[in-house]
Amino acid sequence: MKKKENRTAFVILGLLSHENLSGYQLKKQIDAGLKEFWSAGFGQLYPTLKELREKGLIEAVTEGGNKRGLTVFSITDAGRAALKEWLRKPVLQQTVKYDILLKLYFGAALKPEENLVKIDNFRKQAEMQMEKYAQYEQVLRSVLDDSDDHTYFLLTVLFGRKVTKATLEWAEESRQLLINLKKEKKEPER
Amino acid sequence: MKKKENRTAFVILGLLSHENLSGYQLKKQIDAGLKEFWSAGFGQLYPTLKELREKGLIEAVTEGGNKRGLTVFSITDAGRAALKEWLRKPVLQQTVKYDILLKLYFGAALKPEENLVKIDNFRKQAEMQMEKYAQYEQVLRSVLDDSDDHTYFLLTVLFGRKVTKATLEWAEESRQLLINLKKEKKEPER
DNA sequence: GTTTAATTATATCTTAATGATATATCATGA
DNA sequence: TCATGATATATCATTAAGATATAATTAAAC
């Protein structure tokens, strides 16, 4: 019944609602401002741009004439309407896939030590993430009053910060559980 | 260089390392025990089963003969080796996609009230999740000593619990930020 | 007891997303 | 000038998501 929605299309519409951009610039914007919770490759971007253009939701504002044949797109009124309609649709609960959890689920096939290494690597990555979020947050709070957009950008950063901090706590808790498992193996009957 | 890995193949190998299962039973197991951090559809499962069989990583233990032509698979020694090899590979940091954050990122296109509804729905879903995790945890802790597997299963549950609790805190923090945004609009100069 | 509905079971199809690669231009610097 | 890196568009194969088709078997309703 309800068909699959090309979310890349709405990322494009959303970014074009802020400013005119080319395919390559869109990719850069996504990798810069949305990369902590979204990604999109050229293989999805270019075909979707073509599709949006055919549907009249975006249009080319420069083409061929300028250097390198850069094609910059702008959003149309129909595009803005489509964007708002999508934004208003309720968000369904989604399964968030975690490779680390998939491997830990089958962790009993390895020695506890090997899984501890996994968790430790995960913790290190999370710690680096935390520093990034702290920087994002500092910058965004300093310009918070400049535009409503900044408040919404901040929401996404706060989400990442909270969740990442939670995963750090989990890493410590998990470490203890696996260390206990190791001890029990050495002394099966205490 | 490093090619894409079919993770569905390793989920299958992992589950078959616990017990023999058919395609349909695999789907049920995934939807039961892994659904909070993994999903797989028949469209991915059946072709992958065929592929794994051709590679000799799994084999059919019953076929045709019994009722309904149920085909139950078992993992081979080569399959166990492939599973361990994959489990030992380090987990790369991945972009976790959140539809809710994507929509909030472009939230300035809507009224704050509309975004507050989104956050509230998200909070409600998270609260229901928390109840599920509490149940999972209770069951797993009661059988923790029965098998090493249970400790690893518990790790994934604890992850979900921590992360979901963090999103609940975020929802409250975000609510306040958006309420402030609403107030500022009513009284632009305070 | 017979129709109906739900579950079991396998399979296929389309669309979306990922990841890799191809190609060419332009800018920078050694 | 030669190499390197960034810009820019495009395509391809594989993986994943989501929907649908089909049929048998079991459970429930009437």
XYZ file of C-alpha atoms (C1' of nucleotides) in Angstrom:
440
model
C 0.000 0.000 0.000
C 2.148 2.864 1.220
C 5.171 2.859 -1.053
C 8.784 3.346 -0.143
C 9.899 6.941 0.007
C 13.158 8.131 -1.437
C 14.471 10.037 1.554
C 17.431 11.290 -0.446
C 14.899 13.327 -2.441
C 13.784 15.111 0.706
C 17.323 15.751 1.894
C 17.925 17.439 -1.452
C 14.718 19.479 -1.193
C 15.565 20.429 2.372
C 19.053 21.646 1.553
C 17.863 23.459 -1.567
C 15.247 25.195 0.574
C 18.189 26.879 2.317
C 20.265 27.720 -0.764
C 20.880 26.805 -4.386
C 23.381 23.972 -4.797
C 24.856 21.591 -7.362
C 24.987 17.810 -6.936
C 28.552 17.958 -5.742
C 27.799 20.795 -3.340
C 24.845 18.858 -1.962
C 27.136 15.924 -1.246
C 29.531 18.242 0.565
C 26.743 19.791 2.629
C 25.473 16.353 3.651
C 28.967 15.209 4.605
C 29.444 18.411 6.590
C 26.194 19.186 8.395
C 24.261 15.918 8.455
C 26.944 13.267 8.554
C 26.330 12.274 12.188
C 22.853 11.023 11.373
C 22.662 10.859 7.586
C 24.636 9.913 4.494
C 24.062 9.861 0.761
C 26.306 8.835 -2.116
C 26.573 10.198 -5.626
C 24.956 7.024 -6.855
C 21.759 8.073 -5.117
C 22.095 11.840 -5.470
C 22.458 12.271 -9.230
C 19.604 9.987 -10.292
C 17.376 11.590 -7.654
C 18.250 15.088 -8.883
C 17.216 14.027 -12.369
C 13.957 12.604 -11.035
C 13.144 15.717 -8.978
C 13.770 17.885 -12.019
C 11.451 15.806 -14.179
C 8.766 16.128 -11.514
C 9.235 19.903 -11.450
C 10.218 20.003 -7.760
C 13.609 21.532 -8.574
C 15.039 23.371 -11.563
C 18.490 24.171 -12.919
C 19.509 27.806 -12.451
C 22.917 27.566 -14.132
C 23.972 25.046 -16.671
C 26.707 24.482 -19.201
C 27.497 28.163 -19.716
C 29.753 28.652 -16.704
C 32.990 26.940 -15.961
C 33.113 23.156 -15.853
C 29.478 22.881 -16.862
C 28.425 23.172 -13.233
C 24.694 22.619 -12.790
C 23.209 24.448 -9.814
C 19.660 23.640 -8.762
C 16.969 25.636 -6.999
C 13.778 24.448 -5.328
C 10.422 25.303 -6.911
C 7.178 26.199 -5.126
C 5.977 22.670 -5.811
C 9.218 21.419 -4.265
C 8.691 23.457 -1.098
C 5.163 22.125 -0.838
C 6.397 18.531 -1.234
C 9.045 19.133 1.422
C 6.531 20.471 3.937
C 4.154 17.629 3.237
C 6.917 15.112 3.975
C 8.069 16.977 7.087
C 4.534 16.820 8.463
C 4.214 13.051 7.981
C 4.715 11.224 11.261
C 8.030 9.438 11.704
C 7.657 5.677 12.005
C 9.740 3.778 14.509
C 12.711 2.345 12.685
C 15.210 -0.417 13.375
C 18.593 1.180 13.881
C 21.257 -1.269 12.774
C 24.422 -1.608 14.802
C 27.218 -3.803 13.455
C 28.910 -3.800 16.857
C 25.822 -5.311 18.487
C 25.435 -7.891 15.750
C 28.970 -9.114 16.362
C 28.605 -9.043 20.144
C 25.364 -11.018 19.908
C 27.450 -13.880 18.532
C 30.347 -13.046 20.836
C 30.313 -16.406 22.639
C 32.012 -17.877 19.560
C 35.133 -15.876 20.475
C 37.130 -15.482 23.672
C 35.960 -12.722 26.066
C 39.278 -10.941 25.474
C 38.499 -10.520 21.787
C 35.131 -8.989 22.554
C 36.694 -6.692 25.107
C 38.938 -5.339 22.351
C 35.847 -4.649 20.234
C 34.174 -2.765 23.034
C 37.328 -0.822 23.731
C 37.646 0.250 20.097
C 34.022 1.286 20.144
C 34.646 3.326 23.288
C 37.595 5.117 21.686
C 35.514 6.036 18.657
C 32.744 7.308 20.922
C 35.193 9.465 22.861
C 36.345 11.103 19.637
C 32.706 11.658 18.714
C 32.107 13.408 22.021
C 34.796 15.967 21.235
C 33.196 16.686 17.883
C 29.792 17.174 19.462
C 31.248 19.538 22.056
C 32.647 21.674 19.255
C 29.449 21.605 17.205
C 27.466 22.581 20.296
C 29.752 25.470 21.199
C 29.561 26.938 17.698
C 25.805 26.513 17.399
C 25.040 28.015 20.817
C 27.063 31.104 19.905
C 24.869 31.770 16.856
C 21.621 30.416 18.245
C 19.709 33.697 17.950
C 20.759 34.342 14.340
C 18.275 31.923 12.836
C 15.619 29.424 13.873
C 17.559 26.875 11.826
C 20.330 26.892 14.403
C 18.011 25.727 17.163
C 16.982 22.761 15.029
C 20.578 21.995 14.079
C 21.391 22.089 17.790
C 18.675 19.531 18.519
C 20.407 17.022 16.272
C 23.758 17.690 17.933
C 22.285 17.305 21.417
C 20.795 13.996 20.335
C 24.175 12.731 19.165
C 25.857 13.938 22.326
C 23.354 12.275 24.654
C 23.336 9.002 22.747
C 27.104 8.858 22.431
C 27.539 9.551 26.123
C 25.136 6.694 26.821
C 27.205 4.351 24.675
C 30.293 5.316 26.690
C 28.528 4.334 29.886
C 27.433 1.112 28.232
C 31.012 0.337 27.200
C 32.146 0.564 30.813
C 29.255 -1.560 32.095
C 29.884 -4.135 29.359
C 33.575 -4.292 30.138
C 32.743 -5.320 33.706
C 30.323 -8.002 32.543
C 32.916 -9.556 30.238
C 35.647 -9.387 32.864
C 33.364 -11.321 35.208
C 32.786 -13.877 32.461
C 36.560 -14.276 32.135
C 36.977 -14.826 35.875
C 34.238 -17.441 35.996
C 36.039 -19.421 33.313
C 39.235 -19.506 35.323
C 37.456 -20.575 38.495
C 34.358 -22.484 37.336
C 33.249 -23.191 40.936
C 33.908 -20.387 43.333
C 39.530 -2.380 -2.740
C 37.750 -3.920 0.228
C 34.471 -5.165 -1.109
C 31.066 -4.836 0.468
C 30.116 -7.631 2.836
C 26.727 -9.253 2.904
C 25.995 -9.009 6.604
C 22.815 -11.030 6.206
C 25.100 -13.980 5.387
C 26.794 -13.658 8.770
C 23.533 -13.305 10.654
C 22.485 -16.577 9.050
C 25.786 -18.263 9.920
C 25.580 -16.916 13.451
C 22.069 -18.198 14.073
C 22.829 -21.547 12.448
C 25.849 -21.864 14.750
C 23.305 -22.051 17.577
C 20.808 -24.417 15.950
C 19.557 -25.742 12.625
C 16.895 -23.546 11.055
C 14.904 -23.010 7.869
C 14.656 -19.693 6.033
C 11.350 -18.914 7.639
C 12.609 -19.880 11.094
C 15.665 -17.666 10.588
C 13.374 -14.747 9.837
C 11.426 -15.445 13.016
C 14.593 -15.658 15.102
C 15.842 -12.339 13.726
C 12.488 -10.675 14.387
C 12.495 -12.096 17.910
C 16.024 -11.841 19.279
C 17.758 -9.261 17.110
C 14.999 -6.909 16.088
C 16.139 -4.023 18.303
C 19.378 -3.654 16.357
C 18.955 -5.737 13.211
C 16.467 -6.658 10.522
C 16.429 -8.805 7.410
C 13.713 -9.516 4.885
C 12.938 -12.639 2.909
C 14.169 -10.843 -0.168
C 17.649 -10.891 1.314
C 17.441 -14.135 3.271
C 16.493 -16.639 0.582
C 19.025 -15.572 -2.074
C 21.732 -15.466 0.617
C 20.842 -18.967 1.803
C 21.254 -20.192 -1.762
C 24.601 -18.431 -2.040
C 25.899 -19.809 1.269
C 24.896 -23.287 0.219
C 26.727 -22.976 -3.094
C 29.822 -21.851 -1.210
C 29.568 -24.853 1.111
C 29.183 -22.740 4.256
C 25.790 -24.263 5.041
C 23.981 -27.405 3.946
C 20.405 -28.666 3.896
C 19.679 -31.268 6.548
C 16.057 -31.918 5.621
C 14.450 -31.272 2.302
C 11.349 -32.255 0.414
C 10.723 -35.465 2.316
C 8.944 -33.977 5.311
C 5.759 -32.006 5.376
C 5.504 -28.862 3.276
C 8.955 -29.447 1.805
C 10.544 -27.549 4.666
C 14.253 -27.014 4.091
C 16.275 -26.841 7.304
C 19.921 -25.771 7.102
C 22.941 -26.519 9.243
C 26.283 -24.732 9.366
C 29.387 -26.545 8.059
C 32.920 -26.394 9.481
C 33.832 -23.978 6.698
C 30.821 -21.915 7.740
C 31.955 -21.770 11.359
C 35.400 -20.698 10.231
C 33.935 -17.953 8.014
C 31.774 -16.754 10.911
C 34.740 -16.522 13.285
C 36.832 -14.737 10.698
C 34.098 -12.133 10.277
C 33.552 -11.778 14.029
C 37.261 -11.031 14.463
C 37.295 -8.263 11.851
C 37.240 -4.829 13.485
C 33.946 -2.955 13.340
C 34.164 0.261 11.350
C 32.404 3.369 12.599
C 29.109 3.646 10.798
C 26.626 6.404 10.146
C 23.464 5.590 12.035
C 20.534 7.087 10.175
C 17.719 8.694 12.122
C 14.639 9.847 10.219
C 13.507 11.902 13.199
C 16.741 13.926 13.150
C 16.549 14.418 9.406
C 13.101 15.939 9.753
C 14.066 18.061 12.752
C 17.123 19.357 10.903
C 14.701 20.998 8.476
C 12.259 21.800 11.267
C 12.404 25.578 10.752
C 10.145 25.073 7.719
C 7.335 24.148 10.111
C 5.905 25.770 13.218
C 7.574 24.861 16.548
C 4.303 23.226 17.632
C 4.495 20.729 14.802
C 8.024 19.741 15.755
C 7.005 19.437 19.384
C 4.435 16.856 18.317
C 7.161 14.901 16.533
C 9.371 14.908 19.589
C 6.465 13.886 21.777
C 5.636 10.940 19.548
C 9.264 9.936 19.591
C 9.253 10.116 23.391
C 6.193 7.909 23.615
C 7.789 5.280 21.386
C 10.959 5.422 23.489
C 8.957 4.906 26.673
C 7.403 1.779 25.236
C 10.857 0.593 24.215
C 12.074 1.043 27.779
C 9.425 -1.343 29.053
C 10.496 -3.952 26.527
C 14.152 -3.611 27.529
C 13.236 -3.965 31.205
C 11.530 -7.248 30.412
C 14.346 -8.548 28.232
C 16.837 -7.664 30.944
C 14.884 -9.373 33.694
C 14.583 -12.600 31.728
C 18.222 -12.631 30.643
C 19.593 -11.915 34.118
C 17.615 -14.839 35.502
C 19.304 -17.269 33.098
C 22.676 -15.536 32.907
C 24.683 -18.473 34.251
C 23.099 -21.028 31.912
C 25.178 -20.066 28.912
C 27.832 -17.559 27.853
C 25.474 -16.569 25.056
C 23.146 -14.959 27.571
C 25.818 -12.533 28.730
C 26.333 -11.405 25.152
C 22.607 -11.150 24.525
C 22.397 -9.019 27.669
C 25.063 -6.667 26.349
C 22.865 -5.812 23.376
C 19.866 -5.240 25.631
C 21.854 -2.986 27.959
C 22.970 -0.989 24.926
C 19.408 -0.456 23.818
C 18.298 0.474 27.315
C 21.056 3.046 27.811
C 20.602 4.607 24.391
C 16.825 4.735 24.663
C 17.029 6.323 28.099
C 19.371 8.934 26.619
C 16.858 9.720 23.883
C 14.189 10.234 26.553
C 16.395 12.810 28.272
C 17.035 14.414 24.901
C 13.311 14.629 24.201
C 12.767 16.604 27.414
C 15.720 18.914 26.750
C 14.535 19.486 23.179
C 11.015 20.230 24.297
C 12.338 23.095 26.410
C 14.406 24.486 23.539
C 11.406 24.547 21.233
C 9.135 26.071 23.865
C 11.662 28.883 24.231
C 11.663 29.331 20.477
C 7.875 29.658 20.594
C 8.047 32.303 23.312
C 10.619 34.361 21.457
C 8.325 34.492 18.463
C 5.466 35.885 20.532
C 7.635 38.544 22.159
C 10.440 39.264 19.654
C 11.968 41.915 21.967
C 11.848 41.066 25.608
C -18.153 -30.348 9.640
C -17.170 -26.930 6.545
C -15.812 -22.425 5.398
C -12.729 -18.747 6.995
C -8.787 -16.820 8.814
C -4.188 -17.081 10.413
C 0.240 -19.080 10.243
C 3.863 -21.405 7.894
C 6.923 -21.449 3.989
C 9.405 -20.124 -0.176
C 10.119 -16.966 -3.812
C 10.350 -12.909 -6.633
C 10.095 -7.932 -7.848
C 10.962 -2.990 -7.518
C 13.040 0.708 -5.408
C 16.500 2.655 -2.327
C 21.059 2.819 -0.529
C 25.969 1.675 -0.420
C 30.394 1.503 -2.173
C 33.365 1.448 -5.829
C 34.999 3.094 -10.025
C 35.445 5.942 -14.412
C 36.322 10.206 -16.466
C 37.479 14.905 -17.100
C 38.402 19.655 -15.687
C 40.600 22.969 -12.985
C 43.728 24.818 -9.294
C 47.977 24.591 -6.667
C 52.520 23.996 -5.865
C 57.098 21.774 -6.327
C 55.858 21.017 -16.514
C 54.562 17.584 -13.894
C 52.181 15.827 -10.052
C 48.719 16.247 -6.832
C 44.408 17.226 -5.070
C 39.868 19.229 -5.387
C 35.840 19.813 -8.266
C 32.184 17.742 -10.908
C 29.144 14.302 -13.038
C 28.000 9.687 -13.955
C 27.494 4.711 -13.863
C 27.741 -0.032 -12.067
C 27.283 -3.939 -8.939
C 25.899 -5.419 -4.618
C 23.172 -5.115 -0.573
C 19.005 -3.867 1.738
C 14.147 -2.599 2.235
C 9.518 -3.296 1.318
C 5.906 -5.203 -1.052
C 3.581 -8.879 -3.203
C 2.540 -13.717 -5.095
C 1.507 -18.304 -4.131
C 0.357 -22.424 -1.767
C -0.125 -25.605 2.073
C -1.285 -26.403 6.652
C -3.365 -25.348 11.061
C -6.720 -23.103 14.087
C -10.921 -20.930 14.780
C -15.552 -19.586 13.877
C -20.067 -20.483 12.469
